[in-house]
Short mmCIF file of C-alpha atoms in Angstrom, two decimals:
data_model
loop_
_atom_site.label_atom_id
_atom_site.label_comp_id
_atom_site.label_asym_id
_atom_site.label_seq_id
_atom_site.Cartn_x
_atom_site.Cartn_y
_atom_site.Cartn_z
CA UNK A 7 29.45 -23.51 27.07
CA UNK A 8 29.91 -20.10 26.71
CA UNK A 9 31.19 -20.33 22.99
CA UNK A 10 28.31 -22.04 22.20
CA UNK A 11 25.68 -19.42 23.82
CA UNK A 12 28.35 -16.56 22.37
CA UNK A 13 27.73 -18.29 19.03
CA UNK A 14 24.05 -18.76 18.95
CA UNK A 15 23.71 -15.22 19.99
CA UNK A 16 26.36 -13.85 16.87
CA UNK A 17 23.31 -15.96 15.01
CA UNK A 18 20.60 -14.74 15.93
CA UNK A 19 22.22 -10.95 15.65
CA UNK A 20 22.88 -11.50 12.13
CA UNK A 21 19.88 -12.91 10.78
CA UNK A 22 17.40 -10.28 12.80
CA UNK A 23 18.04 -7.81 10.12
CA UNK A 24 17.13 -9.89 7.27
CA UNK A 25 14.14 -10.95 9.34
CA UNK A 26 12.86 -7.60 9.42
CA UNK A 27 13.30 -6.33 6.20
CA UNK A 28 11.02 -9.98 4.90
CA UNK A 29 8.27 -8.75 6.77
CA UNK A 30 7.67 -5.26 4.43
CA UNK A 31 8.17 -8.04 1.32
CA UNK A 32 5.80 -9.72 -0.76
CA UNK A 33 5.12 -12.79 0.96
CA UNK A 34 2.83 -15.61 -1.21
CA UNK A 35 1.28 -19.07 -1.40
CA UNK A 36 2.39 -21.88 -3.34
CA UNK A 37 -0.17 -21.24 -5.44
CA UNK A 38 0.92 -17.45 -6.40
CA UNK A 39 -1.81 -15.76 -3.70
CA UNK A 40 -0.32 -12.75 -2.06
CA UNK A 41 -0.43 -13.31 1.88
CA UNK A 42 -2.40 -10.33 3.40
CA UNK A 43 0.22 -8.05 4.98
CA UNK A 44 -1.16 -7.93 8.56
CA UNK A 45 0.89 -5.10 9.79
CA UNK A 46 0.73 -2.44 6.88
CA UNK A 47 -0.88 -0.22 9.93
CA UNK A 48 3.04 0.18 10.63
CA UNK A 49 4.05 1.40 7.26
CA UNK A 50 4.47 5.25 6.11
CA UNK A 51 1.10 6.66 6.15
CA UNK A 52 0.32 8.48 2.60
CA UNK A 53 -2.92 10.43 2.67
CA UNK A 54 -6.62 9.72 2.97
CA UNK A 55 -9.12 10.61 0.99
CA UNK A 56 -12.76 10.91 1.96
CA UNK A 57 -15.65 9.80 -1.08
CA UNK A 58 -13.25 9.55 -3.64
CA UNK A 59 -14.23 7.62 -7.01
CA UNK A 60 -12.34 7.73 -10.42
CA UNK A 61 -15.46 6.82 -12.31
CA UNK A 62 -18.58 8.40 -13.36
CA UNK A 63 -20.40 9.79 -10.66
CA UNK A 64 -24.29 9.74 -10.54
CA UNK A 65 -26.86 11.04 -8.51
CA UNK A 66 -29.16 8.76 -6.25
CA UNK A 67 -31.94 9.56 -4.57
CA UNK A 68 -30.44 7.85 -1.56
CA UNK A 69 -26.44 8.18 -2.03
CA UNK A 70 -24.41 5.62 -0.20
CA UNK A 71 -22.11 6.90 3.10
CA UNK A 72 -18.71 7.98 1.59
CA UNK A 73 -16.35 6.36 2.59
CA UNK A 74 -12.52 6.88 3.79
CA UNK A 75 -9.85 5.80 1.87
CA UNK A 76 -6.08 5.70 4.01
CA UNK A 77 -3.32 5.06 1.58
CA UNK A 78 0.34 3.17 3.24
CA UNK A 79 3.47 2.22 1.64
CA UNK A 80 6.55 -0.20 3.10
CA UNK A 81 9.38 1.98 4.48
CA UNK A 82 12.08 0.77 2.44
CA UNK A 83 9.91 1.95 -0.43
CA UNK A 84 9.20 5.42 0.87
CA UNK A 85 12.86 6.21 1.98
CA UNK A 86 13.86 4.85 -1.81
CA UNK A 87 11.31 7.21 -3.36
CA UNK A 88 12.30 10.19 -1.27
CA UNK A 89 15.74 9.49 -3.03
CA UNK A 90 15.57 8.63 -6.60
CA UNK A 91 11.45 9.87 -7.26
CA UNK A 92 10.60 6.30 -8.56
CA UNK A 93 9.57 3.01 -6.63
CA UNK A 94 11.94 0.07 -6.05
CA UNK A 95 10.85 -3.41 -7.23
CA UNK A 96 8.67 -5.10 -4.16
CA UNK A 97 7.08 -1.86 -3.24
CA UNK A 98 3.83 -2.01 -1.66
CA UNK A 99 0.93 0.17 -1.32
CA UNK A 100 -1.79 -0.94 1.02
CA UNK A 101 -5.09 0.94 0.32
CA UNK A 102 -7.26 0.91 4.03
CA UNK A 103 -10.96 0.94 3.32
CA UNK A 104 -13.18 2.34 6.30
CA UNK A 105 -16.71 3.39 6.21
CA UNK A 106 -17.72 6.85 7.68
CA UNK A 107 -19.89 8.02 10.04
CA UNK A 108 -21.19 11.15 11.25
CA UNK A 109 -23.59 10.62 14.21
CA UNK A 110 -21.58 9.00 17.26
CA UNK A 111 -20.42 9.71 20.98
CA UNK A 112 -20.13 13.86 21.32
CA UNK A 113 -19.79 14.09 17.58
CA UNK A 114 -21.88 16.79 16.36
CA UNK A 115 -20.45 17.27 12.83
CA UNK A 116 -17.99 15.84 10.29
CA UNK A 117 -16.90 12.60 9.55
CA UNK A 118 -14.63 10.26 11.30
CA UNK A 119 -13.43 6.38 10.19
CA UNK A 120 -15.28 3.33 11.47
CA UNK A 121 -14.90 -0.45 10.38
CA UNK A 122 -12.59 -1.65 7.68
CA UNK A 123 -14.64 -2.44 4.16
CA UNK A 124 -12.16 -3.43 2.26
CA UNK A 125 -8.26 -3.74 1.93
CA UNK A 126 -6.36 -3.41 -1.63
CA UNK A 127 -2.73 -4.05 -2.28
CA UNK A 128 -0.95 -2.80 -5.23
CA UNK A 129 2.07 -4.42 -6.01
CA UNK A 130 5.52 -3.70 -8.24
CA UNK A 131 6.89 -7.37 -8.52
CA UNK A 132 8.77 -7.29 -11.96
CA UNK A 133 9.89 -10.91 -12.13
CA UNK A 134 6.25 -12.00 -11.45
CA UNK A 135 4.10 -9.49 -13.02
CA UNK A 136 3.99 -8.73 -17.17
CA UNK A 137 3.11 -5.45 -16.37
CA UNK A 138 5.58 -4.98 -13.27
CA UNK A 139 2.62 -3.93 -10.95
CA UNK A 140 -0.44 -6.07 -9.76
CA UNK A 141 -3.83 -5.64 -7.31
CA UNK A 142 -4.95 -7.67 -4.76
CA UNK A 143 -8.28 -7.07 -3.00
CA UNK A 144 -8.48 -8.94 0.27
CA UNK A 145 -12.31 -9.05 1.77
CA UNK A 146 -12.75 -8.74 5.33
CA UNK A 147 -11.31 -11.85 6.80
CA UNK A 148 -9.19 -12.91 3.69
CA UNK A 149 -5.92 -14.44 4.18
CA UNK A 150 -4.88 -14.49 0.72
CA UNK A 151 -5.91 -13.25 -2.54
CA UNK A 152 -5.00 -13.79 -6.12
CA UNK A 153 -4.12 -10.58 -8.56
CA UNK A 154 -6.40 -8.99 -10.22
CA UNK A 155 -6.59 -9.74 -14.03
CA UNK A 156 -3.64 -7.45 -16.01
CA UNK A 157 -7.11 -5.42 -17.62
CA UNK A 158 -8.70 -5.25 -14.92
CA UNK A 159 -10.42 -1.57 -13.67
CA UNK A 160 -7.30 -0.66 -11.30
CA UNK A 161 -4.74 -1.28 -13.32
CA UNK A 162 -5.90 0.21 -16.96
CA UNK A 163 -6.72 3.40 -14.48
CA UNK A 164 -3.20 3.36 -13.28
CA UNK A 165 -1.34 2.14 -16.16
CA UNK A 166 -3.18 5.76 -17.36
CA UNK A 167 -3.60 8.27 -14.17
CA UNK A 168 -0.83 7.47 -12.17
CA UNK A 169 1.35 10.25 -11.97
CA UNK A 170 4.43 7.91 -10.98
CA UNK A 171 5.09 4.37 -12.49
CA UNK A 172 1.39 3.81 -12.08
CA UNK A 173 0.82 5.06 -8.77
CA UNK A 174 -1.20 7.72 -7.56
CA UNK A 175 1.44 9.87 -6.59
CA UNK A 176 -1.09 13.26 -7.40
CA UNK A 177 -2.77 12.63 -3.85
CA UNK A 178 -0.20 12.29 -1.68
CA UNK A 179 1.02 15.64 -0.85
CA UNK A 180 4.61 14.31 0.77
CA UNK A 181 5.71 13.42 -2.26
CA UNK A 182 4.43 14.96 -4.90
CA UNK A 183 7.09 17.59 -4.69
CA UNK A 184 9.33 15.07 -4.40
CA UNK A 185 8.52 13.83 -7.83
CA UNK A 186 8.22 16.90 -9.38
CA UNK A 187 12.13 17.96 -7.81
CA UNK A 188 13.34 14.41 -9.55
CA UNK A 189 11.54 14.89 -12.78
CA UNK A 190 9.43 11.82 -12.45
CA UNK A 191 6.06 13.29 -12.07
CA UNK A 192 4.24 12.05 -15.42
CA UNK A 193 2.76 15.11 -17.71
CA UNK A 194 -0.42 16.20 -16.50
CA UNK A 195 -1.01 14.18 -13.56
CA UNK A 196 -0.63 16.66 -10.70
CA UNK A 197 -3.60 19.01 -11.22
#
């Protein structure tokens, strides 16, 4: 009896670590749909930005609330990043975005993060992806979503911006001078 709860126990031990490390991995549907990573809040926070937009920006007479946008990456990513200045394959970004507010409780001033409008994943998969790297926008109570198309408006944007194999690396201030110290930072990208 106790050989046999000794060696259940040596099982479970051993297989807990590859256990965790699936959970920060792509995970999809039979169909090729990424599975919405429900616990990217526990992945290394980035940055936020507050109103950003890449595109041309025009003037309304009654301009929409800006909006935050909270940028997280899976650990085993960020600690491989931190040591070679370029993103393993299975990295994941998870883009968080909340509308603002200004008027609530004893605010007086400022802007602070309310509801979730929208969640984006951008993906390096190399054996799945032509271009190595893929988007996913999930809407509010989306389990799955399929990849954007390979020209769509996120990826041509990154494919050209992104200051490190198509990521935004330029607005996250952690590692930007961790790109620059391992010569990966793309020409032009971090002004």
């Amino acid at each position: 009896m106790k050989t046999r709860i000794i060696l259940v126990l040596s099982l479970l031990w051993t297989t807990l670590p590859a256990q965790q490390t699936k959970s920060d991995e792509p995970q999809y549907t039979g169909d090729g749909q990424l599975k919405r990573p429900d616990k990217y809040r526990e992945w290394v926070y980035l940055s936020s930005g507050l109103g950003m937009t890449y595109g041309v920006v025009e003037a309304s007479a009654k301009p929409s609330p800006e909006r935050f946008d909270n940028v997280f990456v899976t650990p085993e990513a960020y600690k491989a990043f931190n040591q070679t200045g370029t993103w393993p394959d299975k990295t994941m970004f998870a883009l968080e975005v909340r509308d603002s507010a200004t008027k609530g409780s004893i605010n007086k001033g400022g802007h602070y993060q309310e509801g979730i409008a929208a969640l984006e994943i951008h993906l390096k998969d190399q054996n799945r992806f032509p271009t190595k790297w893929a988007f996913f926008g999930f809407g509010s109570g989306d389990q799955t979503a399929k990849a954007l198309p390979a020209n769509s408006a996120c990826q041509t944007c990154h494919a050209k911006s992104g200051a490190v194999d198509e990521t935004f690396v330029q607005f996250y201030p952690t590692l930007l001078p961790v790109a620059k110290a391992k010569g990966t930072l793309k020409s032009g990208t971090d002004k």
